[in-house]
């Protein structure tokens, strides 16, 4: 069995971060979202991975390499532009050959991994198996309609009037029969080859399409709010350790990880928090659900429920919360300006101004 990991896409919902960085490499608890997916694939016993890459191919390849650090063998498959999930299957045809495969969206996060799902697929081997979860607003997702016995009877891509609240999670399992379905569909109104259309073709052809509804945690980390929420969930699993330094005037409370080479000076850190290697926190407060990457400096500031990427500095700015701060960023106080009132007053006006 092989894996097909999708790591292209423009990441428009995470701009401006993704103007200069691949969305799959934005860190959660100081580890790229993509890496969690690759570790889940390796844990499921799959080693042969095709990775779809686009404009950010060079950055993805530099971060992932040949896959050996994950126990994987990576083959990179370039995609000129994102033309749909089924298009990714189409251009990966030579790599996939006649093997079963799992397709994993590289910006998705699933607590608990995919081992049980892969084992279930290997046991029953339906033509397709999809993962579903209930969402409050399914209009932004592929949506599945289930029959009375739980079988999949219909799929829609981002419907205006959804027939259920069951959204497709970004993990799919297929036998080689999916290739004929992909060859049979036409681009949607969005100009993309939709994987939902290909799976619907399987359903219409009386192929076996199974579904698994998950009750665990899943996120598509496509926007800032979801990134911060996933970061929170991962930080809650931290085991505290201090490999760096925290001086006697500092206080660390709860699940706090201070990586080697990091320094906490005259500061208070309340976990769950992770402080990256080489980072300095001086005369500051770092509150819960915060990840600060390597080689950052936080001075005379307060930071909570936020993600700070590497090589950034935050100095003397009071409190920052619910924020995603990119690489090589400098956050400093604005210069003070004289206070003034601008007035346009008619004749015979009376104005009272507090000094």
Short mmCIF file of C-alpha atoms in Angstrom, two decimals:
data_model
loop_
_atom_site.label_atom_id
_atom_site.label_comp_id
_atom_site.label_asym_id
_atom_site.label_seq_id
_atom_site.Cartn_x
_atom_site.Cartn_y
_atom_site.Cartn_z
CA UNK A 1 0.00 0.00 0.00
CA UNK A 2 1.23 3.49 -0.89
CA UNK A 3 0.42 7.02 0.25
CA UNK A 4 -0.26 10.13 -1.81
CA UNK A 5 0.32 13.33 0.20
CA UNK A 6 -0.95 16.62 -1.19
CA UNK A 7 1.41 19.49 -0.40
CA UNK A 8 0.61 22.00 -3.12
CA UNK A 9 -1.98 24.77 -2.97
CA UNK A 10 -1.59 28.48 -2.44
CA UNK A 11 -2.81 28.69 1.17
CA UNK A 12 -4.73 31.90 0.52
CA UNK A 13 -6.56 31.74 3.86
CA UNK A 14 -3.25 31.91 5.76
CA UNK A 15 -1.87 34.91 3.95
CA UNK A 16 0.35 36.85 4.47
CA UNK A 17 2.20 33.94 6.16
CA UNK A 18 1.89 31.83 2.99
CA UNK A 19 3.23 34.56 0.72
CA UNK A 20 6.67 33.38 1.80
CA UNK A 21 6.10 29.91 3.27
CA UNK A 22 4.23 26.72 2.41
CA UNK A 23 1.05 26.37 4.46
CA UNK A 24 1.91 22.75 5.25
CA UNK A 25 5.10 23.90 6.98
CA UNK A 26 3.48 26.36 9.39
CA UNK A 27 4.38 24.89 12.80
CA UNK A 28 2.05 23.49 15.42
CA UNK A 29 3.82 23.16 18.79
CA UNK A 30 7.01 23.98 16.86
CA UNK A 31 6.59 21.13 14.35
CA UNK A 32 5.27 21.53 10.82
CA UNK A 33 1.68 20.38 10.30
CA UNK A 34 2.87 18.24 7.38
CA UNK A 35 5.24 16.32 9.65
CA UNK A 36 2.37 15.07 11.84
CA UNK A 37 0.73 13.59 8.74
CA UNK A 38 3.94 11.92 7.57
CA UNK A 39 4.46 10.43 11.03
CA UNK A 40 0.88 9.07 10.96
CA UNK A 41 1.51 7.45 7.58
CA UNK A 42 4.71 5.82 8.81
CA UNK A 43 2.96 4.61 11.99
CA UNK A 44 0.33 2.91 9.80
CA UNK A 45 3.08 0.82 8.18
CA UNK A 46 3.20 2.66 4.85
CA UNK A 47 6.64 3.63 3.57
CA UNK A 48 6.25 4.44 -0.14
CA UNK A 49 4.96 8.02 -0.42
CA UNK A 50 4.27 10.23 -3.43
CA UNK A 51 4.16 13.92 -2.57
CA UNK A 52 2.29 16.37 -4.79
CA UNK A 53 4.10 19.72 -4.80
CA UNK A 54 3.44 23.06 -6.46
CA UNK A 55 4.95 26.53 -6.24
CA UNK A 56 6.47 25.80 -2.83
CA UNK A 57 8.15 22.58 -4.00
CA UNK A 58 11.69 23.72 -3.14
CA UNK A 59 10.74 24.57 0.45
CA UNK A 60 8.82 21.32 0.92
CA UNK A 61 11.72 19.27 -0.46
CA UNK A 62 14.23 21.06 1.76
CA UNK A 63 12.12 20.37 4.85
CA UNK A 64 11.16 16.75 4.10
CA UNK A 65 14.17 15.56 2.10
CA UNK A 66 14.04 11.97 0.92
CA UNK A 67 11.73 11.06 3.80
CA UNK A 68 14.26 8.90 5.63
CA UNK A 69 13.97 10.88 8.87
CA UNK A 70 10.31 9.79 8.98
CA UNK A 71 11.06 6.23 7.91
CA UNK A 72 9.60 6.94 4.47
CA UNK A 73 10.72 6.86 0.84
CA UNK A 74 9.45 10.08 -0.80
CA UNK A 75 8.84 10.56 -4.53
CA UNK A 76 8.04 14.17 -5.49
CA UNK A 77 5.35 14.70 -8.12
CA UNK A 78 5.11 18.28 -9.50
CA UNK A 79 1.71 19.84 -10.17
CA UNK A 80 1.75 23.00 -12.29
CA UNK A 81 -1.24 24.43 -10.46
CA UNK A 82 -3.88 23.04 -8.10
CA UNK A 83 -6.62 21.57 -10.29
CA UNK A 84 -8.46 19.43 -7.75
CA UNK A 85 -7.82 16.38 -5.61
CA UNK A 86 -8.76 14.01 -8.42
CA UNK A 87 -6.23 15.77 -10.65
CA UNK A 88 -3.56 14.87 -8.07
CA UNK A 89 -4.56 11.21 -8.43
CA UNK A 90 -4.45 11.61 -12.22
CA UNK A 91 -0.89 12.95 -12.37
CA UNK A 92 0.30 10.39 -9.80
CA UNK A 93 -0.90 7.46 -11.93
CA UNK A 94 2.58 6.22 -12.80
CA UNK A 95 3.73 6.34 -9.18
CA UNK A 96 0.59 4.67 -7.82
CA UNK A 97 0.58 1.93 -10.48
CA UNK A 98 -1.90 -0.78 -9.45
CA UNK A 99 -1.43 -0.45 -5.71
CA UNK A 100 -4.00 0.48 -3.09
CA UNK A 101 -3.24 3.87 -1.55
CA UNK A 102 -4.22 6.39 1.09
CA UNK A 103 -4.55 10.02 -0.02
CA UNK A 104 -3.70 12.48 2.77
CA UNK A 105 -4.11 16.25 2.59
CA UNK A 106 -0.90 17.69 4.00
CA UNK A 107 -2.55 20.56 5.87
CA UNK A 108 -4.98 18.34 7.77
CA UNK A 109 -4.51 17.31 11.38
CA UNK A 110 -6.06 14.20 12.91
CA UNK A 111 -5.50 13.34 16.56
CA UNK A 112 -4.71 9.66 16.93
CA UNK A 113 -3.39 9.16 13.41
CA UNK A 114 -4.76 6.86 10.69
CA UNK A 115 -3.52 3.41 11.72
CA UNK A 116 -6.97 2.06 12.65
CA UNK A 117 -8.47 3.41 9.43
CA UNK A 118 -5.75 1.81 7.30
CA UNK A 119 -6.12 -1.51 9.15
CA UNK A 120 -9.89 -1.45 8.58
CA UNK A 121 -9.38 -0.80 4.88
CA UNK A 122 -6.85 -3.60 4.55
CA UNK A 123 -9.26 -5.99 6.26
CA UNK A 124 -12.37 -5.24 4.18
CA UNK A 125 -10.77 -3.65 1.09
CA UNK A 126 -13.72 -1.70 -0.32
CA UNK A 127 -13.17 0.19 -3.57
CA UNK A 128 -13.07 3.43 -1.56
CA UNK A 129 -13.22 4.37 2.09
CA UNK A 130 -13.80 7.93 3.26
CA UNK A 131 -13.49 9.59 6.62
CA UNK A 132 -16.37 11.79 7.82
CA UNK A 133 -16.97 14.14 10.72
CA UNK A 134 -19.87 16.34 11.80
CA UNK A 135 -19.33 20.07 11.21
CA UNK A 136 -21.54 23.05 12.10
CA UNK A 137 -21.41 24.54 8.57
CA UNK A 138 -20.81 21.89 5.89
CA UNK A 139 -21.07 24.33 2.97
CA UNK A 140 -17.29 24.76 2.93
CA UNK A 141 -16.58 21.03 2.57
CA UNK A 142 -17.29 17.97 0.53
CA UNK A 143 -20.46 16.54 2.09
CA UNK A 144 -21.61 12.91 2.27
CA UNK A 145 -25.18 11.61 2.33
CA UNK A 146 -25.64 8.26 4.03
CA UNK A 147 -28.41 5.74 3.50
CA UNK A 148 -30.42 4.06 6.28
CA UNK A 149 -27.78 1.38 6.72
CA UNK A 150 -24.94 3.90 6.82
CA UNK A 151 -23.79 3.30 3.26
CA UNK A 152 -22.61 6.26 1.20
CA UNK A 153 -25.30 7.11 -1.35
CA UNK A 154 -24.19 10.55 -2.49
CA UNK A 155 -21.47 13.18 -2.31
CA UNK A 156 -21.50 16.92 -2.99
CA UNK A 157 -18.63 19.40 -3.20
CA UNK A 158 -19.22 22.61 -1.17
CA UNK A 159 -23.03 22.49 -1.64
CA UNK A 160 -25.18 25.57 -1.08
CA UNK A 161 -27.87 23.39 0.53
CA UNK A 162 -26.11 20.42 2.18
CA UNK A 163 -28.03 17.17 2.59
CA UNK A 164 -26.19 16.33 5.81
CA UNK A 165 -23.70 17.77 8.28
CA UNK A 166 -21.10 15.09 7.51
CA UNK A 167 -17.97 16.61 5.95
CA UNK A 168 -15.21 14.65 4.27
CA UNK A 169 -12.01 14.69 6.29
CA UNK A 170 -8.83 15.00 4.23
CA UNK A 171 -7.98 11.27 4.25
CA UNK A 172 -9.20 8.85 1.57
CA UNK A 173 -8.36 5.22 0.84
CA UNK A 174 -8.67 3.69 -2.63
CA UNK A 175 -8.09 0.58 -4.65
CA UNK A 176 -6.88 1.02 -8.27
CA UNK A 177 -10.53 1.21 -9.36
CA UNK A 178 -10.43 4.93 -8.57
CA UNK A 179 -8.30 5.56 -11.67
CA UNK A 180 -11.10 4.60 -14.03
CA UNK A 181 -13.43 6.90 -12.11
CA UNK A 182 -10.97 9.79 -12.33
CA UNK A 183 -10.65 9.24 -16.08
CA UNK A 184 -14.45 9.39 -16.43
CA UNK A 185 -15.22 12.74 -14.80
CA UNK A 186 -15.15 16.29 -16.16
CA UNK A 187 -13.93 19.46 -14.40
CA UNK A 188 -16.46 21.06 -12.08
CA UNK A 189 -17.71 24.64 -12.30
CA UNK A 190 -14.58 25.55 -10.37
CA UNK A 191 -12.44 24.19 -13.18
CA UNK A 192 -11.17 21.37 -10.97
CA UNK A 193 -11.36 17.59 -11.06
CA UNK A 194 -13.22 16.90 -7.82
CA UNK A 195 -12.49 13.74 -5.85
CA UNK A 196 -16.13 13.81 -4.69
CA UNK A 197 -17.21 13.43 -8.34
CA UNK A 198 -14.84 10.49 -8.80
CA UNK A 199 -16.18 8.77 -5.68
CA UNK A 200 -19.74 9.50 -6.83
CA UNK A 201 -18.86 7.77 -10.11
CA UNK A 202 -17.82 4.72 -8.08
CA UNK A 203 -21.14 4.81 -6.23
CA UNK A 204 -23.09 5.10 -9.50
CA UNK A 205 -21.07 2.15 -10.87
CA UNK A 206 -22.17 0.04 -7.86
CA UNK A 207 -18.67 -0.04 -6.40
CA UNK A 208 -18.32 -0.49 -2.65
CA UNK A 209 -17.76 2.84 -0.90
CA UNK A 210 -17.45 2.68 2.87
CA UNK A 211 -17.36 5.51 5.36
CA UNK A 212 -16.08 5.94 8.89
CA UNK A 213 -17.47 8.73 11.05
CA UNK A 214 -14.85 9.95 13.47
CA UNK A 215 -15.69 11.49 16.81
CA UNK A 216 -12.10 12.46 17.56
CA UNK A 217 -10.35 15.67 16.76
CA UNK A 218 -9.81 16.81 13.18
CA UNK A 219 -8.90 20.17 11.71
CA UNK A 220 -8.22 21.56 8.28
CA UNK A 221 -5.52 24.04 9.30
CA UNK A 222 -6.34 26.42 6.47
CA UNK A 223 -6.88 29.58 8.52
CA UNK A 224 -5.37 31.33 11.51
CA UNK A 225 -8.14 30.37 13.94
CA UNK A 226 -7.79 26.68 13.13
CA UNK A 227 -3.99 26.84 13.39
CA UNK A 228 -4.22 28.33 16.87
CA UNK A 229 -6.81 25.74 17.92
CA UNK A 230 -4.69 22.82 16.70
CA UNK A 231 -1.68 24.35 18.44
CA UNK A 232 -3.72 24.45 21.65
CA UNK A 233 -4.75 20.81 21.35
CA UNK A 234 -1.20 19.59 20.72
CA UNK A 235 0.27 21.69 23.53
CA UNK A 236 -2.19 20.08 25.95
CA UNK A 237 -0.36 16.77 25.40
CA UNK A 238 3.10 18.13 26.31
CA UNK A 239 5.28 16.50 28.91
CA UNK A 240 7.12 19.29 30.75
CA UNK A 241 10.91 19.47 30.47
CA UNK A 242 13.55 22.16 30.84
CA UNK A 243 16.52 21.41 28.58
CA UNK A 244 17.48 25.08 28.39
CA UNK A 245 17.90 27.57 31.23
CA UNK A 246 15.46 29.28 33.60
CA UNK A 247 17.08 31.61 36.14
CA UNK A 248 16.12 31.84 39.83
CA UNK A 249 13.99 34.93 39.24
CA UNK A 250 11.84 33.10 36.67
CA UNK A 251 8.83 30.87 37.24
CA UNK A 252 7.60 28.05 35.01
CA UNK A 253 4.19 26.57 35.79
CA UNK A 254 2.52 23.50 34.29
CA UNK A 255 3.34 21.90 30.95
CA UNK A 256 6.32 23.99 29.84
CA UNK A 257 8.99 22.79 27.40
CA UNK A 258 12.17 24.85 27.15
CA UNK A 259 14.36 23.47 24.39
CA UNK A 260 18.14 23.25 24.60
CA UNK A 261 19.84 26.63 24.27
CA UNK A 262 16.72 28.60 25.20
CA UNK A 263 16.85 31.02 28.17
CA UNK A 264 14.13 32.29 30.52
CA UNK A 265 15.27 35.39 32.41
CA UNK A 266 13.22 37.22 35.06
CA UNK A 267 10.04 35.94 33.41
CA UNK A 268 6.90 33.95 34.15
CA UNK A 269 5.85 31.13 31.82
CA UNK A 270 2.51 29.40 32.36
CA UNK A 271 1.94 26.27 30.28
CA UNK A 272 1.15 24.64 28.12
CA UNK A 273 3.96 26.45 26.31
CA UNK A 274 6.91 25.41 24.16
CA UNK A 275 9.99 27.64 23.84
CA UNK A 276 12.25 26.77 20.91
CA UNK A 277 16.01 26.27 20.89
CA UNK A 278 18.06 29.44 21.10
CA UNK A 279 15.08 31.62 22.06
CA UNK A 280 15.32 34.16 24.89
CA UNK A 281 12.42 35.31 27.04
CA UNK A 282 13.44 38.27 29.20
CA UNK A 283 11.34 40.32 31.64
CA UNK A 284 8.18 38.91 30.07
CA UNK A 285 5.10 36.78 30.58
CA UNK A 286 4.29 33.87 28.24
CA UNK A 287 0.84 32.44 28.85
CA UNK A 288 -0.97 29.22 27.97
CA UNK A 289 -1.26 27.74 24.48
CA UNK A 290 1.74 29.57 23.07
CA UNK A 291 4.48 28.20 20.81
CA UNK A 292 7.63 30.23 20.25
CA UNK A 293 9.97 28.78 17.63
CA UNK A 294 13.75 28.77 17.62
CA UNK A 295 16.02 31.82 17.80
CA UNK A 296 13.34 34.31 18.86
CA UNK A 297 13.57 37.07 21.47
CA UNK A 298 10.69 38.20 23.68
CA UNK A 299 11.52 41.16 25.92
CA UNK A 300 9.33 43.21 28.26
CA UNK A 301 6.14 41.82 26.67
CA UNK A 302 3.18 39.52 27.31
CA UNK A 303 2.20 36.74 24.93
CA UNK A 304 -0.67 34.24 25.11
CA UNK A 305 -2.56 31.80 22.83
CA UNK A 306 -0.24 32.56 19.93
CA UNK A 307 2.29 31.06 17.51
CA UNK A 308 5.60 32.80 16.82
CA UNK A 309 7.75 31.49 13.99
CA UNK A 310 11.54 31.41 14.04
CA UNK A 311 13.97 34.34 14.17
CA UNK A 312 11.38 36.89 15.30
CA UNK A 313 11.55 39.48 18.07
CA UNK A 314 8.86 41.05 20.26
CA UNK A 315 10.00 43.96 22.43
CA UNK A 316 8.12 46.21 24.82
CA UNK A 317 4.65 45.86 23.33
CA UNK A 318 2.47 44.96 26.30
CA UNK A 319 0.06 42.11 25.60
CA UNK A 320 -0.30 40.05 22.40
CA UNK A 321 -2.87 37.25 22.13
CA UNK A 322 -4.59 35.07 19.51
CA UNK A 323 -1.85 35.91 17.01
CA UNK A 324 0.20 34.14 14.32
CA UNK A 325 3.55 35.86 13.82
CA UNK A 326 5.78 34.87 10.91
CA UNK A 327 9.52 34.44 10.48
CA UNK A 328 12.04 37.28 10.89
CA UNK A 329 9.32 39.60 12.25
CA UNK A 330 10.04 42.58 14.51
CA UNK A 331 7.25 43.79 16.80
CA UNK A 332 8.04 47.01 18.69
CA UNK A 333 6.09 49.88 20.27
CA UNK A 334 4.79 52.61 17.99
CA UNK A 335 6.48 56.00 18.46
CA UNK A 336 4.65 58.36 20.76
CA UNK A 337 2.94 61.30 19.08
CA UNK A 338 1.54 64.42 20.74
CA UNK A 339 -2.16 64.08 21.49
CA UNK A 340 -4.31 66.55 19.60
CA UNK A 341 -7.91 67.27 18.72
CA UNK A 342 -8.98 68.09 15.17
CA UNK A 343 -12.02 70.36 15.07
CA UNK A 344 -14.33 71.75 12.41
CA UNK A 345 -16.67 74.11 14.27
CA UNK A 346 -19.43 76.36 13.07
CA UNK A 347 -20.04 79.91 14.27
CA UNK A 348 -20.99 80.45 17.93
CA UNK A 349 -19.98 76.89 18.93
CA UNK A 350 -19.12 75.92 22.50
CA UNK A 351 -16.72 73.01 23.01
CA UNK A 352 -15.43 71.43 26.21
CA UNK A 353 -12.20 69.42 25.98
CA UNK A 354 -10.65 67.48 28.83
CA UNK A 355 -7.02 68.45 29.36
#
